Amino acid sequence: MTLPRIGSAIRVSARNRQPRADDPIVSPAQTISSMTSKICAPPLQPNWPLWWKLSLATALLFVLILAVAIGWLFYAGVGVWGIDWPVVWGFAIINYVWWIAIASGGTFISALFYLAEVEWRGALNRIAETITIFAAACAAIYPILHLGRPWLFYWLFSYPNVMGLWPQFRSPLLWDFVAILTYVISSILFWYFGLLPDLATMRDKADAPQKRRFYGALALGFRGSDNAWRYYIAGYGLLAAVMAPLVISVHSIVGLDFAGAATLGWHSTEFPPFFVFGALLSGFATVTLVAIPARRLLGLDDFITGRHFDILGKLLLTSSLCVGYAYLMEAFTIFYGPDAAEKRLFTDKLAGELAPVYWATILFNVLAPQLMWRRSVRLNETLVVLISFLVIVGMWCERYVIVVMSLRRTHLPSAWGEYTPTIWDWLTLFGTCGLFIAGLLIAIRLLPTVSMFEMRDVILRNARRNR
Amino acid sequence: MPQVKPQWRSLAELAQDAQFLSRAEQEFPGLGVALTAPRDRREALTLMTAALALAGAGLGGCNGAPEGHLIPAVQQPPGVVPGVPDYYSSAHIDGGYAEGTVIKHFMGRPIKVEGNPFHPASLGATSPMAQAELLNFYDPRRSWGVTRAKLPRSRPALEQALADQRARLASTRGAGFVILTGASTSPTLAAQLEALRKSYPLIRWLHWEPIERENVKNAFALAYGARLAFLPLIQNADVILAIDSDLLSAAPGHLSFARDFAARRNPTRAKMNRLYAIEATPSLTGAAADERFIAGPRETHKILLALASALLGAPPAEGPPWLDRIVADLKANRGRCFIHLGPDHSPEAHALVLAMNEALGGRGAVYALVDEPTHFSSDDALSLATLVADMRAGRVNSLLIIDSNPVYAAPGALDFAEALSQVEFSLCLSATPSETSEASLWAVPMIHLWEGWSDARAFDGTASVMQPQALPLYQGVGPHDLLGLLLGPDAPKARDLVRQTWKDQLGAADAWTDALAVGVIPGAASSISNRPLSGAAARVRLPEPPKARIVLLFRPDPYLHDGRYADNPWLQELPRPLTRMSWGNPLQISPRRARELSLEHGDVVRIAIDGAHTTTPIIVAPGQSDDCIVALLGFGRRHAGPVGRNVGVDFFKLAGRSCAAPDIQKTGAKEELASAQHHAAIFDEWGVYARNGTLAQFHSDPDFVRRGDEPRPALYDWKPEGPAAWGMSIDLNACIGCGACVVACQAENNIPVVGKAEVLREREMQWLRIDRYYDGPPETPKTSFQPVLCMHCEEAPCEPVCPVGATMHDSEGLNVMVYNRCVGTRFCSNNCPYKVRRFNYFDFSGEERRAIESRNPEVTVRARGVMEKCTFCLQRIAAARIIADRDGEKAATVTTACEAACPTRAFTFGDLAAKGSEVAARRAGPLSYALLANQNTKPRVTYEARILNVDETKETGK
């Protein structure tokens, strides 16, 4: 079979259409073979255009900055960051929670919606899973970086030792450690397992021998026989069933990192579900933020259609409403309850020196997504990208409010303090962003961006319906 | 027999001594080459001087046995027992007055200063400066060698110069020779000076302190015609009126005054006294007062006149309306009250107050007059101003400056540095290089107080002998040695001189050793004077108050004093009690004045007075009079070590000028103030945390303190099973906020100093902090102090959240921190509601410039990335346990470092499980409460609420 002409698949062409309200789930012009050709072409292409090279170069520059920042941190000590007394947790924890929330949202689409057997998932789940693993990687480095003695991080693991010491199981940080470890390992497995049939397709479609060998090695000998498929689907379903509750549990445990503390503003039972809502919101926003440019740049407008825009918009809106509900309940429980110190802290959030950050959170997370009630907004690429970006920034601000504002206004006024991030805090944050983007860029370079074996089902079902 | 040690020899001799050379070459490999190469002579000289220092201290000193016997205070061991500390008595000299101390030695190294319970000026307590003296002893910047015109010189050269001075003294009979030293109570020094005057009748000496108490001393000449001192017997006083007073903070004897004062502040244990404070700027005495009134210099003048009219029958004068109440209270308590005036007032004002005290009938009952322990200068007309005039006129050709820093600390108007350049021969004896040693011809290293023999008197005249705690570390010369060399080439040793001084009292066989063991010479205290008040005292005319709208007042920094401790990192970093400032001395301005000048915290202003000017940041001082601006002295030193150099602003430059109003201009710049208080002060919070009430409230409802605390149910109540149950009770009635406990804790537990940059980033490491709370409007707030340390909660929130289990509970109720297990997640600090945990963000201990020997070997030095906090001095508990195990008896009482240092006995630490223990009794008392009780942490540290002895019932919320 012939490959499409070099360049056309990945050039931003005028052919790319604006999403429309009446778009089907997949363009009827696509057949299974055209879809396969379309999706296989970019990774097999020898040369990618300038935009990719430049972006990768910039992202790798930030990865280098991250490496320098981490090296300096290990050498000089955790004091190079802006943390102090009493704000002993700063950007490291904010960024950690922010990244893991982004990762969790991706899993929601790829695992939970798989179990819900929705059709639209097929086009997005590869992107979602890739986001998950790179975001989880970015998140996982932070708990090690923020330690005072990071070379001893393995003490959180219950390994056999001559001291006979177990880690402290009452500590939410330990649950966190276990949860993140589980999550990272499972996400990588799930992602890889989901890639297997597509890697096999790539192996079959590859022209150059070394590419065939590369994909062949990764495909682990998947031949696409009936038996193979039967076991494969069963395995995939099992993995999805394992991953789906992880969405809820991982971020609940991250929420317990805070709720399990006696700190003002954290000690609330609403934190686990609140964090899960936040994870959903971040995740959907990030998937949207990545999928829309990918759709343009890789010419995926036949597969990511107006329906997807509509659905993603509605998901964003729903999770934003959930998050808004959580904010309201936080305010309600504080003012309904007896604790004067909690009220004082909340009033400081609303009207104190850092109040702009709190109101930015409300604006970006709750108010901006309300525009999604209008279908025209949901189908407007620019607006959707903008709102998603604002949501991501807003979620970061929310973590800032949670971590920094609770710690700086503690029970005893004599122990109040301030927090000023240093250049190393910012460089580490942007470095991880660079790591994430570099990972994504490499992933779309080497791997199919859309899950081909699932798209086949979607195309067949649609064709049957349209007949 | 030469005075200087036998190891000292001439350089030429040493250059030929093969044995010395071989040993010195190991230290200075280039020495041998340099000595043979004549063009490197200067370098060789420098090397030789350093080598000589080593020769004396290390190489040659190995065979030097201590001179005579050093008598330990408590034990009489046959030798030093490894692992067991020894204690030797000494004293801390503050403004010339002695405060007895006991130095703890470990394997021959002094490592901790404790108070001397037998000394009346200490009673077991110390001031923060006495605690920090340890770092002065180990200061790496102490002078090593003699220099002349900044070039190193040998000891024989110094001796030769002194011999020349002797010859000149003999020929001129002492004319043109002046000795400048600080205030001194040392009878030995006085005897030496008298002996000098006998040999050279025209010799002069000046006892000068930058922070003068001369007004107080001169007042006695006015009022009694003799040099006396005021000795309050506070335990008998029912009412005290303190005007601009430093009774509890810096007056000679303040440690014992604070003790007696605090002993009557807790209504559950004693009948409360009452303290009224009238002051221009906030002070510890004002913070401790039941009622505090603000009065600037002009108002205080009126108040003194009004008091005189009310108590002495002087012509009628109007005072402020609240003064009548105070006068009525004083009159109602005749014979049981006294008035105390601060040292900044004129001698006439002091004479008036002395007359008032006599009129109130307190003499003998509530105060006594004793002979002033500090010594006179050679003649009454000699003051620093006249000395500087003489120096300028060329009438001084030799000036000996002993342990004083006039180039820095003399009032700027006098320009001492310029006058010093007119003196032909100037010799500065100083322990560390200073501004004066840089400006003098000869700079001679002085031994530290702990390295030689001397004696001193306390505020009440009690004498003690100070014995050396160590051989001189850095080849210094003692003041007694130097003065002895002025009399003859073979000066007697200091020890012999001191023994000679006290041969009458301590001539008997064991008397000398007993005096050294106890730290006090029995029967040598000043006698009480019966001199009558002169009639003129009541009629003395007060000088006119300054006319200016705003007056610039100078106050010594509470910890750096006159700048002598500027190089002491503990004292630089110790947060000042009222402003919580460290590493700096912003100008203190009252809230209203600051608003008028539109100034905020940290704004930099240019202040000019009489042509002298300087730029300084400002701090808003709640409770300060609007009529004055207060500058703290002791900062801005140019020639201090790396710790003290250029820290803060030098206000001595502006001192000594007229009383005109200073001119203040905003410069628009802003400076960050390194304060331990990291947010703007709040003015309505003290009742919640530092609980308080009035005496009337307490009498009507003794349990009012704990009324709002409901007992909380617990799901699982785990009681530690150990034999002891350690707990602590802190009496807020007693805490005056002096900060001695903080430095004592820092010394005992090897707590690092982090420096100004890190304090600005809010990373100070002190385990114990003294919170300061305000109540009321910013112009006239009430102040309260609350020491906060690890509460060792029974339900410690820090314990369950550590993922590696680095903090846990031991069987005796202590929350112990396992440094080696800590990975530094810092969750424990988040969970601590009291925020008592401190984190090592950098390798603070490793980066400290500190002699390794000076650390306490019983306490781990923490690495980077590890959390630390108060341990209830676990090393002391362990030591007591070891003694109990070894001797098979119940352990002696354990005293934590903070408890030992506190002058007012605010801390009570002990075993709650022991029958009749003091701490259990205090915990059970009606005033006892737990901080943040609603967090249900069940802390082992409780507080006793502060009761104010005010007439009306004040409603203070909780």
mmCIF file of C-alpha atoms in Angstrom, chain B residues 115-345:
data_model
loop_
_atom_site.group_PDB
_atom_site.id
_atom_site.type_symbol
_atom_site.label_atom_id
_atom_site.label_comp_id
_atom_site.label_asym_id
_atom_site.label_seq_id
_atom_site.Cartn_x
_atom_site.Cartn_y
_atom_site.Cartn_z
ATOM 1 C CA GLY B 115 25.159 31.025 86.883
ATOM 2 C CA ASN B 116 26.693 30.774 90.311
ATOM 3 C CA PRO B 117 23.956 30.096 92.855
ATOM 4 C CA PHE B 118 26.149 31.453 95.666
ATOM 5 C CA HIS B 119 26.775 34.782 94.029
ATOM 6 C CA PRO B 120 24.225 37.486 94.894
ATOM 7 C CA ALA B 121 24.333 39.051 91.446
ATOM 8 C CA SER B 122 23.585 35.762 89.754
ATOM 9 C CA LEU B 123 21.692 33.473 92.127
ATOM 10 C CA GLY B 124 22.236 30.751 89.579
ATOM 11 C CA ALA B 125 21.099 32.742 86.562
ATOM 12 C CA THR B 126 22.973 34.386 83.728
ATOM 13 C CA SER B 127 22.384 37.193 81.319
ATOM 14 C CA PRO B 128 22.518 36.482 77.589
ATOM 15 C CA MET B 129 25.939 38.159 77.403
ATOM 16 C CA ALA B 130 27.329 35.898 80.091
ATOM 17 C CA GLN B 131 26.120 32.865 78.157
ATOM 18 C CA ALA B 132 27.636 34.175 74.952
ATOM 19 C CA GLU B 133 30.991 34.814 76.609
ATOM 20 C CA LEU B 134 31.896 31.293 75.527
ATOM 21 C CA LEU B 135 32.131 32.394 71.904
ATOM 22 C CA ASN B 136 34.217 35.395 72.899
ATOM 23 C CA PHE B 137 36.685 33.011 74.463
ATOM 24 C CA TYR B 138 36.878 30.844 71.373
ATOM 25 C CA ASP B 139 36.655 33.746 68.931
ATOM 26 C CA PRO B 140 38.871 32.797 65.991
ATOM 27 C CA ARG B 141 39.554 36.456 65.452
ATOM 28 C CA ARG B 142 41.331 37.065 68.709
ATOM 29 C CA SER B 143 44.607 38.872 68.299
ATOM 30 C CA TRP B 144 47.644 36.686 68.084
ATOM 31 C CA GLY B 145 50.669 38.884 68.228
ATOM 32 C CA VAL B 146 51.916 42.268 69.251
ATOM 33 C CA THR B 147 52.000 44.833 66.485
ATOM 34 C CA ARG B 148 53.509 48.251 66.294
ATOM 35 C CA ALA B 149 52.261 50.504 63.503
ATOM 36 C CA LYS B 150 50.562 47.424 62.126
ATOM 37 C CA LEU B 151 53.778 45.433 61.764
ATOM 38 C CA PRO B 152 54.347 42.416 63.931
ATOM 39 C CA ARG B 153 56.753 42.823 66.763
ATOM 40 C CA SER B 154 58.243 40.462 69.239
ATOM 41 C CA ARG B 155 57.552 40.459 72.940
ATOM 42 C CA PRO B 156 60.992 41.716 73.813
ATOM 43 C CA ALA B 157 60.306 44.713 71.593
ATOM 44 C CA LEU B 158 57.156 45.386 73.552
ATOM 45 C CA GLU B 159 59.012 45.023 76.786
ATOM 46 C CA GLN B 160 61.617 47.430 75.524
ATOM 47 C CA ALA B 161 58.952 49.983 74.623
ATOM 48 C CA LEU B 162 57.425 49.625 78.057
ATOM 49 C CA ALA B 163 60.836 50.034 79.593
ATOM 50 C CA ASP B 164 61.177 53.280 77.683
ATOM 51 C CA GLN B 165 57.807 54.357 79.032
ATOM 52 C CA ARG B 166 58.936 53.498 82.533
ATOM 53 C CA ALA B 167 61.952 55.683 82.073
ATOM 54 C CA ARG B 168 59.823 58.526 80.832
ATOM 55 C CA LEU B 169 57.358 58.066 83.659
ATOM 56 C CA ALA B 170 60.198 58.245 86.112
ATOM 57 C CA SER B 171 61.591 61.368 84.560
ATOM 58 C CA THR B 172 58.305 63.239 84.180
ATOM 59 C CA ARG B 173 56.829 61.802 87.386
ATOM 60 C CA GLY B 174 53.914 60.516 85.351
ATOM 61 C CA ALA B 175 52.909 63.740 83.664
ATOM 62 C CA GLY B 176 51.404 63.268 80.244
ATOM 63 C CA PHE B 177 50.681 59.589 80.885
ATOM 64 C CA VAL B 178 47.058 58.547 80.933
ATOM 65 C CA ILE B 179 45.515 55.115 81.343
ATOM 66 C CA LEU B 180 42.059 54.725 79.846
ATOM 67 C CA THR B 181 40.038 51.707 80.877
ATOM 68 C CA GLY B 182 36.445 50.736 81.421
ATOM 69 C CA ALA B 183 34.599 50.869 84.699
ATOM 70 C CA SER B 184 36.251 48.539 87.149
ATOM 71 C CA THR B 185 35.420 47.113 90.529
ATOM 72 C CA SER B 186 38.635 45.134 90.770
ATOM 73 C CA PRO B 187 40.427 45.915 94.043
ATOM 74 C CA THR B 188 43.628 44.526 92.547
ATOM 75 C CA LEU B 189 43.469 46.920 89.650
ATOM 76 C CA ALA B 190 42.713 49.788 91.966
ATOM 77 C CA ALA B 191 45.672 48.839 94.131
ATOM 78 C CA GLN B 192 47.907 48.730 91.075
ATOM 79 C CA LEU B 193 46.720 52.141 89.943
ATOM 80 C CA GLU B 194 47.339 53.546 93.393
ATOM 81 C CA ALA B 195 50.793 52.022 93.409
ATOM 82 C CA LEU B 196 51.420 53.691 90.076
ATOM 83 C CA ARG B 197 50.312 56.987 91.490
ATOM 84 C CA LYS B 198 52.607 56.535 94.426
ATOM 85 C CA SER B 199 55.553 56.030 92.087
ATOM 86 C CA TYR B 200 54.478 58.606 89.512
ATOM 87 C CA PRO B 201 52.337 61.203 91.285
ATOM 88 C CA LEU B 202 51.184 62.957 88.114
ATOM 89 C CA ILE B 203 49.945 59.867 86.342
ATOM 90 C CA ARG B 204 46.252 59.942 85.496
ATOM 91 C CA TRP B 205 43.690 57.280 84.749
ATOM 92 C CA LEU B 206 40.164 57.457 83.493
ATOM 93 C CA HIS B 207 37.502 54.844 84.036
ATOM 94 C CA TRP B 208 35.183 55.428 81.126
ATOM 95 C CA GLU B 209 32.234 53.451 79.843
ATOM 96 C CA PRO B 210 30.555 54.358 76.546
ATOM 97 C CA ILE B 211 27.220 53.577 78.162
ATOM 98 C CA GLU B 212 27.519 55.879 81.120
ATOM 99 C CA ARG B 213 26.098 55.372 84.532
ATOM 100 C CA GLU B 214 27.947 58.446 85.691
ATOM 101 C CA ASN B 215 24.773 60.392 86.276
ATOM 102 C CA VAL B 216 23.641 57.852 88.796
ATOM 103 C CA LYS B 217 26.953 57.858 90.573
ATOM 104 C CA ASN B 218 27.323 61.624 90.586
ATOM 105 C CA ALA B 219 23.856 62.016 92.027
ATOM 106 C CA PHE B 220 25.037 60.478 95.259
ATOM 107 C CA ALA B 221 27.685 63.149 95.548
ATOM 108 C CA LEU B 222 24.888 65.702 95.316
ATOM 109 C CA ALA B 223 22.550 63.935 97.679
ATOM 110 C CA TYR B 224 24.835 62.281 100.192
ATOM 111 C CA GLY B 225 28.254 63.707 99.590
ATOM 112 C CA ALA B 226 29.750 60.272 99.114
ATOM 113 C CA ARG B 227 30.038 57.642 96.411
ATOM 114 C CA LEU B 228 27.194 55.315 97.227
ATOM 115 C CA ALA B 229 25.013 52.937 95.315
ATOM 116 C CA PHE B 230 21.304 52.242 95.481
ATOM 117 C CA LEU B 231 20.485 48.702 96.483
ATOM 118 C CA PRO B 232 16.773 47.911 96.219
ATOM 119 C CA LEU B 233 15.407 45.143 98.413
ATOM 120 C CA ILE B 234 12.656 44.286 96.014
ATOM 121 C CA GLN B 235 11.327 41.369 97.960
ATOM 122 C CA ASN B 236 10.021 43.859 100.519
ATOM 123 C CA ALA B 237 8.560 46.314 98.052
ATOM 124 C CA ASP B 238 4.813 46.392 97.554
ATOM 125 C CA VAL B 239 4.815 49.233 95.057
ATOM 126 C CA ILE B 240 7.573 50.222 92.673
ATOM 127 C CA LEU B 241 7.554 53.228 90.388
ATOM 128 C CA ALA B 242 10.032 52.839 87.553
ATOM 129 C CA ILE B 243 10.755 55.929 85.460
ATOM 130 C CA ASP B 244 12.703 55.204 82.238
ATOM 131 C CA SER B 245 14.148 52.459 84.304
ATOM 132 C CA ASP B 246 16.316 49.500 83.424
ATOM 133 C CA LEU B 247 15.790 47.850 86.775
ATOM 134 C CA LEU B 248 15.027 44.462 85.278
ATOM 135 C CA SER B 249 17.166 44.608 82.189
ATOM 136 C CA ALA B 250 20.546 46.275 82.600
ATOM 137 C CA ALA B 251 20.945 47.941 85.970
ATOM 138 C CA PRO B 252 23.826 46.493 88.023
ATOM 139 C CA GLY B 253 22.295 43.601 89.846
ATOM 140 C CA HIS B 254 19.402 43.263 87.420
ATOM 141 C CA LEU B 255 19.476 39.474 87.595
ATOM 142 C CA SER B 256 18.838 39.457 91.291
ATOM 143 C CA PHE B 257 16.312 42.282 91.038
ATOM 144 C CA ALA B 258 14.417 40.350 88.401
ATOM 145 C CA ARG B 259 14.434 37.304 90.626
ATOM 146 C CA ASP B 260 13.074 39.131 93.617
ATOM 147 C CA PHE B 261 10.556 40.976 91.507
ATOM 148 C CA ALA B 262 9.256 37.838 89.830
ATOM 149 C CA ALA B 263 9.053 35.995 93.125
ATOM 150 C CA ARG B 264 6.116 38.230 93.995
ATOM 151 C CA ARG B 265 4.303 38.212 90.676
ATOM 152 C CA ASN B 266 2.367 35.023 90.912
ATOM 153 C CA PRO B 267 -0.651 35.454 93.211
ATOM 154 C CA THR B 268 -0.873 31.717 93.865
ATOM 155 C CA ARG B 269 2.499 31.748 95.581
ATOM 156 C CA ALA B 270 3.058 35.214 97.032
ATOM 157 C CA LYS B 271 1.412 38.518 97.692
ATOM 158 C CA MET B 272 1.644 40.447 94.465
ATOM 159 C CA ASN B 273 3.667 43.595 94.245
ATOM 160 C CA ARG B 274 2.761 46.369 91.833
ATOM 161 C CA LEU B 275 4.985 47.986 89.270
ATOM 162 C CA TYR B 276 4.179 51.257 87.583
ATOM 163 C CA ALA B 277 6.357 52.170 84.652
ATOM 164 C CA ILE B 278 6.687 55.579 83.069
ATOM 165 C CA GLU B 279 8.962 55.566 80.083
ATOM 166 C CA ALA B 280 9.701 57.156 76.762
ATOM 167 C CA THR B 281 10.615 54.023 74.880
ATOM 168 C CA PRO B 282 9.469 50.449 75.424
ATOM 169 C CA SER B 283 11.675 48.423 77.726
ATOM 170 C CA LEU B 284 11.516 45.158 79.607
ATOM 171 C CA THR B 285 10.616 46.963 82.786
ATOM 172 C CA GLY B 286 7.701 48.607 81.034
ATOM 173 C CA ALA B 287 6.580 45.302 79.584
ATOM 174 C CA ALA B 288 6.633 43.724 83.017
ATOM 175 C CA ALA B 289 4.715 46.569 84.588
ATOM 176 C CA ASP B 290 1.159 46.341 85.759
ATOM 177 C CA GLU B 291 0.515 49.767 84.354
ATOM 178 C CA ARG B 292 2.688 51.522 81.855
ATOM 179 C CA PHE B 293 2.537 55.161 80.891
ATOM 180 C CA ILE B 294 4.298 56.835 78.057
ATOM 181 C CA ALA B 295 6.118 60.084 78.715
ATOM 182 C CA GLY B 296 8.732 61.792 76.571
ATOM 183 C CA PRO B 297 11.603 63.800 78.034
ATOM 184 C CA ARG B 298 9.546 66.933 78.612
ATOM 185 C CA GLU B 299 6.670 65.100 80.208
ATOM 186 C CA THR B 300 9.037 63.193 82.433
ATOM 187 C CA HIS B 301 10.460 66.489 83.568
ATOM 188 C CA LYS B 302 6.975 67.622 84.525
ATOM 189 C CA ILE B 303 6.306 64.313 86.232
ATOM 190 C CA LEU B 304 9.430 64.615 88.334
ATOM 191 C CA LEU B 305 8.429 68.099 89.382
ATOM 192 C CA ALA B 306 4.934 66.915 90.195
ATOM 193 C CA LEU B 307 6.261 64.023 92.230
ATOM 194 C CA ALA B 308 8.614 66.366 94.048
ATOM 195 C CA SER B 309 5.734 68.632 94.895
ATOM 196 C CA ALA B 310 3.621 65.755 96.118
ATOM 197 C CA LEU B 311 6.275 63.932 98.102
ATOM 198 C CA LEU B 312 8.798 66.563 99.089
ATOM 199 C CA GLY B 313 6.625 69.603 99.514
ATOM 200 C CA ALA B 314 8.232 71.363 96.599
ATOM 201 C CA PRO B 315 6.365 74.186 94.844
ATOM 202 C CA PRO B 316 3.182 72.813 93.282
ATOM 203 C CA ALA B 317 3.540 71.404 89.804
ATOM 204 C CA GLU B 318 0.949 69.891 87.494
ATOM 205 C CA GLY B 319 1.498 66.388 86.358
ATOM 206 C CA PRO B 320 -0.617 64.226 84.114
ATOM 207 C CA PRO B 321 -3.957 63.122 85.629
ATOM 208 C CA TRP B 322 -2.936 59.509 86.137
ATOM 209 C CA LEU B 323 -0.020 60.555 88.320
ATOM 210 C CA ASP B 324 -2.294 61.333 91.250
ATOM 211 C CA ARG B 325 -3.306 57.710 91.470
ATOM 212 C CA ILE B 326 0.321 56.614 91.532
ATOM 213 C CA VAL B 327 1.220 59.175 94.171
ATOM 214 C CA ALA B 328 -1.695 58.055 96.300
ATOM 215 C CA ASP B 329 -0.551 54.468 95.967
ATOM 216 C CA LEU B 330 2.990 55.385 96.941
ATOM 217 C CA LYS B 331 1.831 57.325 99.956
ATOM 218 C CA ALA B 332 -0.473 54.528 101.021
ATOM 219 C CA ASN B 333 2.467 52.134 100.934
ATOM 220 C CA ARG B 334 4.985 54.255 102.800
ATOM 221 C CA GLY B 335 7.982 52.272 103.839
ATOM 222 C CA ARG B 336 7.165 49.558 101.345
ATOM 223 C CA CYS B 337 7.712 51.364 98.086
ATOM 224 C CA PHE B 338 10.458 53.045 96.124
ATOM 225 C CA ILE B 339 11.055 54.956 92.922
ATOM 226 C CA HIS B 340 13.715 53.897 90.455
ATOM 227 C CA LEU B 341 15.019 56.250 87.804
ATOM 228 C CA GLY B 342 16.878 55.237 84.668
ATOM 229 C CA PRO B 343 20.531 56.118 84.021
ATOM 230 C CA ASP B 344 19.846 58.627 81.257
ATOM 231 C CA HIS B 345 18.480 61.291 83.533
#
